């Protein structure tokens, strides 16, 4: 097999992230691996340290090849995110000094290195070529891998990551001894939780729950409501978490409010505004067409009543959030559900005036969104997409249609139908400042047919870009947060694989590149948790893990 030599141009923008779009692999299409059936008979593993072969299950392509591609992404992120405090734990001064000087270049080299697979068995799983004296350092020569040898010898995700780091150190013209020490030091830092996660105190934390809300008020995370699956009841209490002090405190004025779960909550700048959600007590559940505003400075709560002109049609099915909301900076916009005449419920609430105003439904280009749709605010317009459309429980269907509502002009416009993601509900959608990113989702009502796909929509060009997420399992009940330059996706459940997920994935929309990092202290796998961005970190808390029940722990992630 011919070996290609790739030269890297290590410019500053490459070191800061664009290198994460360069990784690729090659595959000899004339040879196929033996049947995967016996290899995956034990079921999926999705935690770091799980069996390597199961990391690619359910996303198309060969399990081992995809496992190594995922290990490459993780390895590069681990190396790039080694903090000064993590490096202090490395006792070998030579290894510590080498990583301090070269970790950004090493991360870029790992991702720029091709993986070339061979069908023949070899004495070693992987090998590469060190640069010659005339070549620049580093030189990302391809990584040759023997499929049968890697399959037999590499038994964990950690082992694959350590091997990849080891071989990339050779591209700096370093020998076996130093390459071994560096790879072991990096993986040890990862496994010992010295990368980017901090655990959270459970002392005086809220009780275990899922489907609650959380907002960031500038200094603390505010948690309210949720669902207790053991008692089969909604919750109505509130707590503050102070990350700088790793301390919880109960909020007295939030302890006597109407219990609810799957509601929406926003921070307005000085208050928390809450709307909607289900109330459940035992087997009976109903959507709440009301809300409240909590002002922490005055310690007061003001109730928000249902708009006087709404006559919501009752529904018996309770799988998905009935309504979605956005905060525009001065108004709360609510959209979802239908009234007794089959007309969509859509309105905006002005807190300062304590009044509701209807949104125009004239010439709306889509059917009413009953539930499970997404709604985002672009700064001057609303984008509503997907979810269940129809006029009743029996007359509803999944959709992939959407529309843009220009709030000031009260005018609807249709979105392009070309290249949009497939029909789904329960997806997450975020606004980057220029485009909407749609992630995963599926037929949430039946909790099947989950899509490991998504899309990017640019309202200026009215165009979609399809997202294929080979490295990201399809999921529902996950969180997706925009941190200003990348999308962070955490948790969820793949119902097809009957597995709860516990990774953080990062998505760069400019390079269309996915990557992810975990550590020993990554919060356990979960869905229906809360996730908020503080300005410098992601806080995950609560959620549910199936038979293990609801959770009351979490973690702070520093990307």
Coordinates of C-alpha atoms in Angstrom, one line a residue:
X1 CA 0.0 0.0 0.0
X2 CA 1.4 3.4 -1.0
X3 CA 2.2 5.7 2.0
X4 CA 1.3 9.3 1.6
X5 CA 3.1 12.1 3.5
X6 CA 0.9 15.0 4.8
X7 CA 2.5 18.3 5.7
X8 CA 0.8 20.4 8.3
X9 CA 0.7 24.2 8.3
X10 CA 0.4 25.1 12.0
X11 CA -1.2 28.5 11.9
X12 CA -2.8 30.0 14.9
X13 CA -6.4 29.5 13.7
X14 CA -5.6 25.8 13.1
X15 CA -4.4 25.5 16.7
X16 CA -7.5 27.1 18.1
X17 CA -10.0 24.7 16.5
X18 CA -10.0 24.6 12.7
X19 CA -7.7 21.6 12.8
X20 CA -10.6 19.6 14.2
X21 CA -12.1 19.6 10.7
X22 CA -9.1 17.9 9.1
X23 CA -9.3 14.3 10.4
X24 CA -10.2 11.6 7.8
X25 CA -9.8 7.9 7.2
X26 CA -9.5 5.7 4.2
X27 CA -11.0 2.3 3.7
X28 CA -10.3 -0.5 1.2
X29 CA -13.7 -1.0 -0.3
X30 CA -12.7 -4.3 -1.9
X31 CA -12.4 -6.0 1.5
X32 CA -15.2 -6.3 4.1
X33 CA -14.7 -7.4 7.8
X34 CA -16.3 -10.6 9.0
X35 CA -19.8 -10.6 10.3
X36 CA -20.5 -8.1 13.1
X37 CA -23.3 -10.2 14.6
X38 CA -21.2 -12.1 17.0
X39 CA -19.0 -9.1 17.8
X40 CA -21.9 -7.0 19.1
X41 CA -24.0 -9.8 20.7
X42 CA -23.4 -8.5 24.2
X43 CA -25.1 -5.2 23.5
X44 CA -24.0 -1.6 23.2
X45 CA -21.4 0.1 25.4
X46 CA -21.3 3.9 25.3
X47 CA -19.1 5.0 28.3
X48 CA -15.4 5.7 28.0
X49 CA -13.6 2.4 28.8
X50 CA -16.4 0.4 27.2
X51 CA -15.6 -2.1 24.6
X52 CA -14.2 -0.4 21.6
X53 CA -16.3 -2.1 19.0
X54 CA -19.6 -0.8 20.4
X55 CA -18.8 2.9 19.9
X56 CA -20.0 2.9 16.3
X57 CA -23.0 0.6 16.6
X58 CA -26.2 2.0 14.9
X59 CA -24.6 4.7 12.9
X60 CA -23.6 2.9 9.7
X61 CA -20.2 1.7 8.7
X62 CA -17.8 -0.7 10.4
X63 CA -17.7 -0.8 14.2
X64 CA -13.9 -1.0 14.7
X65 CA -13.1 1.6 12.1
X66 CA -15.6 4.0 13.5
X67 CA -14.4 3.2 17.0
X68 CA -10.9 4.3 16.1
X69 CA -12.2 7.4 14.4
X70 CA -14.0 8.3 17.6
X71 CA -10.9 7.5 19.7
X72 CA -8.9 9.9 17.4
X73 CA -11.3 12.8 18.1
X74 CA -11.3 12.1 21.9
X75 CA -7.5 11.8 22.0
X76 CA -7.0 15.2 20.2
X77 CA -9.5 16.9 22.5
X78 CA -7.9 15.4 25.6
X79 CA -4.4 16.6 24.6
X80 CA -5.6 20.0 23.6
X81 CA -7.5 20.5 26.9
X82 CA -4.8 19.5 29.3
X83 CA -4.8 22.3 31.8
X84 CA -1.7 23.5 33.8
X85 CA -3.2 21.9 36.9
X86 CA -3.5 18.6 35.1
X87 CA 0.1 18.8 33.9
X88 CA 1.3 19.4 37.4
X89 CA 0.3 15.8 38.3
X90 CA 2.9 14.5 35.7
X91 CA 6.0 13.7 37.8
X92 CA 8.3 13.1 34.9
X93 CA 9.8 16.6 34.1
X94 CA 10.7 15.6 30.5
X95 CA 7.2 14.4 29.7
X96 CA 5.6 17.5 31.5
X97 CA 7.9 19.9 29.6
X98 CA 7.3 18.2 26.3
X99 CA 3.5 18.4 26.6
X100 CA 3.6 22.1 27.8
X101 CA 5.6 22.9 24.6
X102 CA 3.8 20.7 22.1
X103 CA 0.3 19.8 23.2
X104 CA -1.5 22.0 20.6
X105 CA 0.7 20.7 17.8
X106 CA 0.2 17.1 19.0
X107 CA -3.6 17.6 19.0
X108 CA -3.5 19.0 15.5
X109 CA -1.3 16.1 14.3
X110 CA -3.6 13.5 15.7
X111 CA -6.5 14.8 13.8
X112 CA -4.6 15.4 10.6
X113 CA -3.3 11.9 10.5
X114 CA -5.1 9.5 8.1
X115 CA -6.1 6.0 9.3
X116 CA -5.4 3.5 6.5
X117 CA -6.7 0.0 7.3
X118 CA -5.3 -3.3 6.0
X119 CA -7.0 -6.7 5.9
X120 CA -3.8 -8.6 6.7
X121 CA -2.8 -9.6 10.2
X122 CA 0.4 -8.1 11.5
X123 CA 2.5 -8.4 14.6
X124 CA 1.3 -5.0 15.8
X125 CA -2.0 -3.2 15.6
X126 CA -0.7 0.1 14.2
X127 CA 2.5 1.7 12.9
X128 CA 3.6 4.9 11.3
X129 CA 6.7 6.4 9.7
X130 CA 8.9 8.9 11.5
X131 CA 9.9 12.0 9.6
X132 CA 13.2 12.0 7.9
X133 CA 15.9 14.6 8.7
X134 CA 14.8 16.8 5.7
X135 CA 11.1 16.9 6.6
X136 CA 9.5 19.4 8.9
X137 CA 8.5 18.4 12.4
X138 CA 5.8 17.2 13.0
X139 CA 5.0 15.4 9.8
X140 CA 1.6 13.6 9.9
X141 CA 2.5 10.4 8.1
X142 CA -0.5 8.1 7.8
X143 CA -1.3 5.6 10.6
X144 CA -1.4 2.1 9.2
X145 CA -3.7 -0.3 11.1
X146 CA -4.2 -4.0 10.8
X147 CA -7.9 -4.8 11.1
X148 CA -7.6 -8.3 12.5
X149 CA -4.7 -7.4 14.9
X150 CA -6.5 -4.3 16.2
X151 CA -9.7 -6.3 16.6
X152 CA -7.9 -9.0 18.7
X153 CA -5.5 -6.8 20.7
X154 CA -7.2 -3.5 21.4
X155 CA -10.0 -4.2 23.9
X156 CA -10.9 -0.7 25.2
X157 CA -11.4 2.9 24.1
X158 CA -8.6 3.9 26.4
X159 CA -6.2 1.5 24.7
X160 CA -7.1 2.8 21.3
X161 CA -6.6 6.4 22.4
X162 CA -3.3 5.7 24.0
X163 CA -2.1 3.9 20.8
X164 CA -3.1 6.9 18.6
X165 CA -1.3 9.4 20.9
X166 CA 1.8 7.2 21.0
X167 CA 2.0 7.0 17.2
X168 CA 1.5 10.8 16.7
X169 CA 4.4 11.5 19.1
X170 CA 6.6 9.6 16.6
X171 CA 5.7 12.3 14.0
X172 CA 7.8 14.7 16.2
X173 CA 10.8 12.3 15.6
X174 CA 10.6 11.0 19.2
X175 CA 11.4 7.4 20.1
X176 CA 9.4 4.6 21.7
X177 CA 10.3 5.4 25.3
X178 CA 9.1 9.0 25.3
X179 CA 6.1 8.2 23.1
X180 CA 5.0 5.6 25.6
X181 CA 5.5 7.9 28.6
X182 CA 3.6 10.7 26.9
X183 CA 0.6 8.5 25.8
X184 CA 0.3 7.0 29.3
X185 CA 0.5 10.4 31.1
X186 CA -2.2 11.8 28.9
X187 CA -4.6 8.9 29.3
X188 CA -3.9 8.7 33.0
X189 CA -4.8 12.4 33.3
X190 CA -8.0 11.7 31.4
X191 CA -9.0 8.6 33.5
X192 CA -8.2 10.4 36.8
X193 CA -10.6 13.3 35.9
X194 CA -8.0 16.0 35.5
X195 CA -9.3 17.3 32.2
X196 CA -12.4 19.5 32.4
X197 CA -15.1 18.1 34.7
X198 CA -15.8 19.1 38.3
X199 CA -18.2 17.2 40.5
X200 CA -21.0 19.0 42.4
X201 CA -21.9 18.8 46.1
X202 CA -25.1 16.9 47.0
X203 CA -25.3 18.6 50.4
X204 CA -28.7 20.4 50.6
X205 CA -29.3 19.7 46.9
X206 CA -32.8 19.3 45.6
X207 CA -34.4 15.9 45.7
X208 CA -33.8 13.6 42.8
X209 CA -35.9 14.7 39.7
X210 CA -36.1 14.9 36.0
X211 CA -37.8 17.2 33.5
X212 CA -37.1 20.3 35.7
X213 CA -35.9 23.7 34.5
X214 CA -32.7 25.5 35.1
X215 CA -31.6 29.1 34.3
X216 CA -28.4 31.1 34.9
X217 CA -28.9 34.4 36.7
X218 CA -25.3 35.7 36.3
X219 CA -24.1 34.3 39.7
X220 CA -26.0 31.0 40.3
X221 CA -28.1 28.3 38.7
X222 CA -31.8 28.4 39.5
X223 CA -33.5 25.0 39.5
X224 CA -37.3 24.8 39.7
X225 CA -39.9 22.1 39.5
X226 CA -39.5 18.7 37.8
X227 CA -41.0 15.2 38.0
X228 CA -40.5 12.5 40.7
X229 CA -40.9 9.2 38.8
X230 CA -41.1 7.1 42.0
X231 CA -44.0 9.1 43.4
X232 CA -45.4 9.8 39.9
X233 CA -45.9 13.4 40.8
X234 CA -44.8 16.9 39.7
X235 CA -42.6 19.0 42.0
X236 CA -42.9 22.7 42.9
X237 CA -39.8 23.7 44.8
X238 CA -36.8 25.9 43.8
X239 CA -33.1 25.9 44.7
X240 CA -30.0 27.9 43.9
X241 CA -26.6 26.4 43.1
X242 CA -23.5 28.6 43.5
X243 CA -20.7 27.0 41.5
X244 CA -17.9 29.2 42.9
X245 CA -18.7 27.9 46.4
X246 CA -20.1 24.5 45.3
X247 CA -23.1 25.2 47.5
X248 CA -26.9 24.7 47.3
X249 CA -29.6 26.7 49.0
X250 CA -33.4 26.4 49.0
X251 CA -35.5 29.4 47.8
X252 CA -38.4 29.8 50.2
X253 CA -40.7 31.8 47.9
X254 CA -40.4 29.1 45.2
X255 CA -41.5 26.3 47.5
X256 CA -45.2 26.9 47.5
X257 CA -45.8 27.3 43.7
X258 CA -47.9 25.1 41.4
X259 CA -45.9 21.9 40.7
X260 CA -45.0 21.3 37.1
X261 CA -42.6 19.5 34.8
X262 CA -41.4 19.9 31.2
X263 CA -42.1 23.6 31.5
X264 CA -40.0 26.4 30.1
X265 CA -38.0 28.9 32.1
X266 CA -36.0 32.0 31.1
X267 CA -33.9 34.6 32.8
X268 CA -35.0 38.1 31.9
X269 CA -32.1 40.0 33.3
X270 CA -33.5 40.5 36.8
X271 CA -36.2 37.8 37.1
X272 CA -37.0 34.2 36.2
X273 CA -40.1 33.7 34.1
X274 CA -41.8 30.2 33.9
X275 CA -44.5 29.0 31.7
X276 CA -46.5 25.9 31.0
X277 CA -45.6 22.3 31.9
X278 CA -47.5 19.3 32.9
X279 CA -49.0 18.8 36.4
X280 CA -49.2 15.2 37.4
X281 CA -50.4 13.6 40.6
X282 CA -50.6 9.8 40.2
X283 CA -51.9 8.7 36.8
X284 CA -53.6 12.0 35.8
X285 CA -51.6 14.7 34.0
X286 CA -52.6 17.9 32.3
X287 CA -50.8 20.8 30.7
X288 CA -50.8 24.1 32.6
X289 CA -51.6 27.2 30.5
X290 CA -50.2 29.5 33.1
X291 CA -46.9 30.6 34.7
X292 CA -45.2 33.0 37.1
X293 CA -42.4 35.6 37.4
X294 CA -39.9 35.3 40.3
X295 CA -37.9 38.4 41.3
X296 CA -35.0 37.3 43.6
X297 CA -34.2 40.8 44.7
X298 CA -37.7 41.6 46.0
X299 CA -38.4 37.9 46.8
X300 CA -41.8 38.1 45.2
X301 CA -43.7 35.9 42.8
X302 CA -46.2 37.3 40.3
X303 CA -48.6 34.8 38.6
X304 CA -49.2 34.8 34.9
X305 CA -52.7 33.8 33.9
X306 CA -54.0 32.2 30.7
X307 CA -54.8 34.8 27.9
X308 CA -58.5 35.6 28.2
X309 CA -59.2 34.7 24.5
X310 CA -57.6 31.2 24.7
X311 CA -59.8 28.2 25.0
X312 CA -57.3 25.4 24.8
X313 CA -58.4 22.0 23.4
X314 CA -57.8 19.3 26.0
X315 CA -55.3 16.5 25.1
X316 CA -54.9 13.1 26.8
X317 CA -51.5 12.4 25.4
X318 CA -48.6 13.7 27.5
X319 CA -45.3 12.6 25.9
X320 CA -44.0 15.9 24.6
X321 CA -44.0 19.5 25.7
X322 CA -47.2 21.1 24.5
X323 CA -45.9 24.6 24.0
X324 CA -42.5 26.2 23.3
X325 CA -41.4 29.6 24.4
X326 CA -38.6 32.1 23.8
X327 CA -37.6 35.3 25.6
X328 CA -37.0 38.2 23.2
X329 CA -35.4 40.5 25.7
X330 CA -38.6 42.2 26.6
X331 CA -41.4 39.7 25.9
X332 CA -42.2 36.0 26.4
X333 CA -43.5 34.4 23.2
X334 CA -45.6 31.2 23.5
X335 CA -46.5 28.9 20.6
X336 CA -48.1 25.5 20.6
X337 CA -51.3 23.6 21.0
X338 CA -54.7 24.5 19.5
X339 CA -58.0 25.9 20.7
X340 CA -61.4 24.3 20.4
X341 CA -61.7 25.6 16.9
X342 CA -58.4 24.0 15.8
X343 CA -56.6 27.4 15.6
X344 CA -53.0 27.5 16.9
X345 CA -52.3 29.1 20.3
X346 CA -49.7 31.8 19.8
X347 CA -49.2 34.9 21.8
X348 CA -46.6 37.2 23.4
X349 CA -46.6 38.3 27.1
X350 CA -45.3 41.7 28.1
X351 CA -44.2 41.5 31.8
X352 CA -43.9 45.3 32.3
X353 CA -47.5 45.9 31.1
X354 CA -48.8 42.5 32.4
X355 CA -50.7 41.9 29.2
X356 CA -51.0 39.3 26.5
X357 CA -51.1 40.1 22.7
X358 CA -52.0 37.5 20.1
X359 CA -49.7 36.7 17.2
X360 CA -51.2 36.9 13.8
X361 CA -52.3 33.6 12.3
X362 CA -53.2 35.2 9.0
X363 CA -51.8 33.2 6.1
X364 CA -49.6 31.0 8.4
X365 CA -47.9 28.6 5.9
X366 CA -48.0 25.6 8.3
X367 CA -50.5 23.5 10.2
X368 CA -50.8 24.2 13.9
X369 CA -47.9 22.8 15.9
X370 CA -49.5 20.6 18.6
X371 CA -46.4 19.5 20.5
X372 CA -42.7 18.4 20.3
X373 CA -41.8 21.3 17.9
X374 CA -38.8 23.6 18.2
X375 CA -39.0 27.4 18.5
X376 CA -36.0 29.8 18.5
X377 CA -35.5 33.6 18.5
X378 CA -33.1 35.1 15.9
X379 CA -33.1 38.6 17.3
X380 CA -36.0 39.9 15.2
X381 CA -37.9 36.8 14.1
X382 CA -39.2 33.4 15.4
X383 CA -38.4 30.1 13.6
X384 CA -40.7 27.2 14.3
X385 CA -39.9 23.8 12.9
X386 CA -40.8 20.1 13.1
X387 CA -42.9 18.5 15.8
X388 CA -46.4 17.2 15.7
X389 CA -48.9 19.0 13.5
X390 CA -52.7 18.7 13.5
X391 CA -55.8 19.6 15.4
X392 CA -56.3 16.8 17.9
X393 CA -54.9 13.7 19.4
X394 CA -56.2 11.5 16.6
X395 CA -55.5 14.0 13.8
X396 CA -51.8 14.6 14.3
X397 CA -48.7 13.6 12.4
X398 CA -44.9 14.1 12.5
X399 CA -43.6 17.0 10.4
X400 CA -40.5 18.5 9.0
X401 CA -42.1 21.7 7.9
X402 CA -41.3 25.1 9.4
X403 CA -42.0 28.8 9.1
X404 CA -40.5 32.2 10.1
X405 CA -42.6 34.8 11.9
X406 CA -41.5 38.4 11.8
X407 CA -42.6 39.6 15.2
X408 CA -42.7 43.4 14.6
X409 CA -44.4 43.1 11.2
X410 CA -46.7 40.2 12.3
X411 CA -46.0 38.4 9.0
X412 CA -45.3 34.7 8.3
X413 CA -43.0 33.4 5.6
X414 CA -42.4 29.8 4.6
X415 CA -39.1 28.0 5.0
X416 CA -37.3 26.2 2.2
X417 CA -38.3 22.5 1.9
X418 CA -35.1 21.5 0.2
X419 CA -32.5 19.5 2.2
X420 CA -34.3 19.8 5.6
X421 CA -34.0 17.0 8.1
X422 CA -36.5 14.2 8.1
X423 CA -39.8 14.4 10.0
X424 CA -39.4 14.4 13.8
X425 CA -40.4 15.7 17.2
X426 CA -38.5 16.2 20.4
X427 CA -35.5 17.5 18.6
X428 CA -33.3 20.3 20.1
X429 CA -32.7 23.5 18.2
X430 CA -30.3 26.4 19.0
X431 CA -29.5 29.7 17.4
X432 CA -25.8 30.5 16.7
X433 CA -26.3 34.1 15.8
X434 CA -26.5 33.4 12.1
X435 CA -28.1 29.9 11.7
X436 CA -30.3 27.4 13.5
X437 CA -28.9 24.0 14.3
X438 CA -31.3 21.1 14.7
X439 CA -30.1 18.0 16.5
X440 CA -31.6 14.4 16.7
X441 CA -35.2 13.8 17.8
X442 CA -37.7 11.3 16.4
X443 CA -41.1 9.9 17.0
X444 CA -41.1 10.7 20.7
X445 CA -44.6 9.7 21.2
X446 CA -43.8 6.1 20.4
X447 CA -40.2 6.5 21.7
X448 CA -38.8 4.9 18.6
X449 CA -37.4 5.8 15.2
X450 CA -34.8 8.2 16.6
X451 CA -32.7 10.1 14.1
X452 CA -29.0 10.4 14.4
X453 CA -29.2 13.3 12.0
X454 CA -29.9 17.0 11.9
X455 CA -29.4 20.2 9.9
X456 CA -28.3 23.8 9.8
X457 CA -30.7 26.4 8.5
X458 CA -29.6 29.9 7.4
X459 CA -32.7 32.2 7.2
X460 CA -30.9 34.8 5.1
X461 CA -30.2 32.3 2.3
X462 CA -33.3 30.2 3.2
X463 CA -31.1 27.1 2.8
X464 CA -30.4 23.9 4.7
X465 CA -27.2 22.0 5.2
X466 CA -27.6 18.4 6.1
X467 CA -25.9 17.0 9.2
X468 CA -24.9 13.4 9.4
X469 CA -23.7 12.4 12.8
X470 CA -21.7 9.2 12.4
X471 CA -20.0 9.8 15.8
X472 CA -23.1 10.9 17.6
X473 CA -25.8 8.4 18.6
X474 CA -29.4 9.2 17.8
X475 CA -31.1 10.4 21.0
X476 CA -34.0 12.1 22.8
X477 CA -34.1 13.8 26.2
X478 CA -30.7 15.3 25.6
X479 CA -29.5 18.9 26.0
X480 CA -27.9 21.2 23.4
X481 CA -26.3 24.5 24.5
X482 CA -24.6 27.1 22.3
X483 CA -21.6 28.6 24.1
X484 CA -20.8 31.4 21.7
X485 CA -18.6 29.5 19.3
X486 CA -19.6 25.8 19.4
X487 CA -22.6 23.6 20.2
X488 CA -22.4 21.3 23.3
X489 CA -24.6 18.2 23.3
X490 CA -24.9 16.0 26.4
X491 CA -26.8 12.9 27.4
X492 CA -30.1 11.6 26.2
X493 CA -31.3 8.1 25.4
X494 CA -31.0 6.0 22.3
X495 CA -34.2 4.0 22.5
X496 CA -33.2 1.8 19.6
X497 CA -30.1 0.7 21.5
X498 CA -31.9 0.9 24.9
X499 CA -29.0 2.9 26.2
X500 CA -28.6 6.1 28.2
X501 CA -25.8 8.4 27.0
X502 CA -23.2 10.3 29.1
X503 CA -20.8 12.1 26.8
X504 CA -20.3 15.7 25.9
X505 CA -20.0 16.3 22.2
X506 CA -18.8 19.6 20.7
X507 CA -19.9 20.7 17.2
X508 CA -18.2 23.4 15.2
X509 CA -20.7 24.6 12.6
X510 CA -18.1 26.4 10.5
X511 CA -16.0 23.2 10.0
X512 CA -19.0 20.9 10.3
X513 CA -16.9 18.9 12.8
X514 CA -18.0 16.8 15.8
X515 CA -15.6 16.0 18.7
X516 CA -16.0 15.0 22.3
X517 CA -14.1 14.5 25.6
X518 CA -14.9 12.7 28.8
X519 CA -13.1 12.1 32.1
X520 CA -13.4 9.9 35.2
X521 CA -15.8 12.5 36.8
X522 CA -18.1 12.8 33.8
X523 CA -21.7 12.7 35.3
X524 CA -23.3 9.4 34.9
X525 CA -25.4 8.8 31.8
X526 CA -28.9 10.3 31.9
X527 CA -31.8 11.9 30.0
X528 CA -34.3 14.7 30.8
X529 CA -31.6 16.6 32.9
X530 CA -31.0 20.3 32.9
X531 CA -28.1 22.0 31.2
X532 CA -27.1 25.7 31.4
X533 CA -24.2 27.8 30.2
X534 CA -22.6 30.2 32.7
X535 CA -20.4 32.1 30.3
X536 CA -17.4 29.8 30.9
X537 CA -18.8 26.4 31.9
X538 CA -21.7 24.0 31.3
X539 CA -23.6 22.8 34.4
X540 CA -25.4 19.5 34.1
X541 CA -27.8 18.4 36.9
X542 CA -30.5 15.9 37.6
X543 CA -32.3 13.7 35.1
X544 CA -33.2 10.0 35.0
X545 CA -31.4 6.8 34.3
X546 CA -34.3 4.3 33.8
X547 CA -34.3 1.5 36.3
X548 CA -31.7 3.4 38.4
X549 CA -34.3 6.1 38.9
X550 CA -34.2 9.9 39.1
X551 CA -30.8 11.6 39.8
X552 CA -29.8 14.5 42.1
X553 CA -26.2 14.9 41.1
X554 CA -24.3 16.6 38.3
X555 CA -21.1 18.2 37.1
X556 CA -19.5 21.4 35.8
X557 CA -17.8 21.1 32.4
X558 CA -15.2 23.5 31.2
X559 CA -14.8 23.2 27.4

